[in-house]
Coordinates of C-alpha atoms in Angstrom, one line a residue:
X11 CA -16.8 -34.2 13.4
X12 CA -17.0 -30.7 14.6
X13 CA -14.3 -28.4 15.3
X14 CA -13.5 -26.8 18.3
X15 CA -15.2 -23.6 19.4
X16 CA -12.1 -20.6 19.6
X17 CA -13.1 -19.3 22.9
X18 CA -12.9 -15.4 23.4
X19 CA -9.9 -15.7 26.2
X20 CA -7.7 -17.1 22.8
X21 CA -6.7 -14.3 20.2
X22 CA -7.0 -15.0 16.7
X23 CA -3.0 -14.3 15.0
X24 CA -4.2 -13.7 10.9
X25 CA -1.1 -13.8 9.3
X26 CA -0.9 -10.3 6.8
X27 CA 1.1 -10.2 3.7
X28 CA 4.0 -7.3 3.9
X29 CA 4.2 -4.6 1.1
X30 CA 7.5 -5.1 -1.0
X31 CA 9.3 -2.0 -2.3
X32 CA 10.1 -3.3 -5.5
X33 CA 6.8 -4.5 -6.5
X34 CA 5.9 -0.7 -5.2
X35 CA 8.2 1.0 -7.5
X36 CA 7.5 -1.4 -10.6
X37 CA 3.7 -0.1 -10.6
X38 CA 5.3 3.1 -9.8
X39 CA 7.3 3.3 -12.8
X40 CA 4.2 1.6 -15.1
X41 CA 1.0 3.1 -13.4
X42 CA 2.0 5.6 -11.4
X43 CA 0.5 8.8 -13.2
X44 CA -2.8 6.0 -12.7
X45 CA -1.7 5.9 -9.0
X46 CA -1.2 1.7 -9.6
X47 CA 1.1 2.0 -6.3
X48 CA -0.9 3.8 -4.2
X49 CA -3.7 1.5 -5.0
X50 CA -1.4 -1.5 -4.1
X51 CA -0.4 0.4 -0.9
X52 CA -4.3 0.6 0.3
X53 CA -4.1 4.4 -0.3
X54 CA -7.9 4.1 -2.6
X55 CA -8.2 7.6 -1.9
X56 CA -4.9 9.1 -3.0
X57 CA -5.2 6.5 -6.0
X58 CA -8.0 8.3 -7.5
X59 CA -6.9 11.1 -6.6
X60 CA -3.8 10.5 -8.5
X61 CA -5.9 8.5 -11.1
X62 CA -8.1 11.7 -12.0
X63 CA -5.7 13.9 -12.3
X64 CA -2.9 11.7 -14.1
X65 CA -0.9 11.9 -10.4
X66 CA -1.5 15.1 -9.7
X67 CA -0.4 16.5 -13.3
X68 CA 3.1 14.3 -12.5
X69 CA 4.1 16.7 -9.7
X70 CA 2.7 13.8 -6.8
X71 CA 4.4 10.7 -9.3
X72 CA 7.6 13.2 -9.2
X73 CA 7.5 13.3 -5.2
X74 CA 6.8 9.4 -4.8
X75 CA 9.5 8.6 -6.4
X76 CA 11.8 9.9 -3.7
X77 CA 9.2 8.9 -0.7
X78 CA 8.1 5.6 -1.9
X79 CA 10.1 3.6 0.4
X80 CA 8.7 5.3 3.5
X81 CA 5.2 5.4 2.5
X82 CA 6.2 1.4 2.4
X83 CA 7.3 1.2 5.9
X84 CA 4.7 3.5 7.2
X85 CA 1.6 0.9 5.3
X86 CA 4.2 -2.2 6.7
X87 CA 4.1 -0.8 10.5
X88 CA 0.2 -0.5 10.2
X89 CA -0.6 -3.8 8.7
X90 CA 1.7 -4.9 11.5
X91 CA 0.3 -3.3 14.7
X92 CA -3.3 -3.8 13.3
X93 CA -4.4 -0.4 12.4
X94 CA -5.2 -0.9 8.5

C-alpha cells in the first residue's frame, strides 16, 4: 500500500506548540540567572548569554521578570506566522 504523493499546489499545516507564560516564569524563577526561560523561549543566544554571565550579573533576570509576558507573545506571534 503506498501513500499518496502531497502535491506542491497543497500546503503542508504542522501544527506548533504555543509557549505558556507560566511554564516561562517557573524556569524563570528556578533557572533564570542560567537563562532556563530564554532557552525554553528559543532565545539559544541570549540563554548563554545569560548562562555565562549568571543573567547578566541578575540585572537581565531583574528586567525579565517584568517583560516576560511580552517576550511570550512576541515568540507566540512568530511560531504562528512562521518566522521561527
Amino acid at each position: 500500500m503506498s501513500q499518496p504523493a502531497v502535491s506542491p499546489q497543497q500546503p503542508v499545516l504542522v501544527q506548533v506548540r504555543q509557549k505558556e507564560t507560566g511554564i516561562a516564569y517557573l524556569l524563570w524563577f528556578l533557572l533564570g540567572v542560567f537563562g532556563g526561560h530564554q532557552f525554553y523561549l528559543g532565545k539559544v543566544g541570549r540563554g548563554l548569554l545569560y548562562l555565562f554571565t549568571l543573567g547578566i550579573f541578575g540585572v537581565g533576570v531583574l528586567i525579565d521578570l517584568f517583560t516576560l509576558p511580552s517576550q511570550v507573545r512576541q515568540v507566540n506571534t512568530q511560531l504562528a506566522v512562521g518566522t521561527r
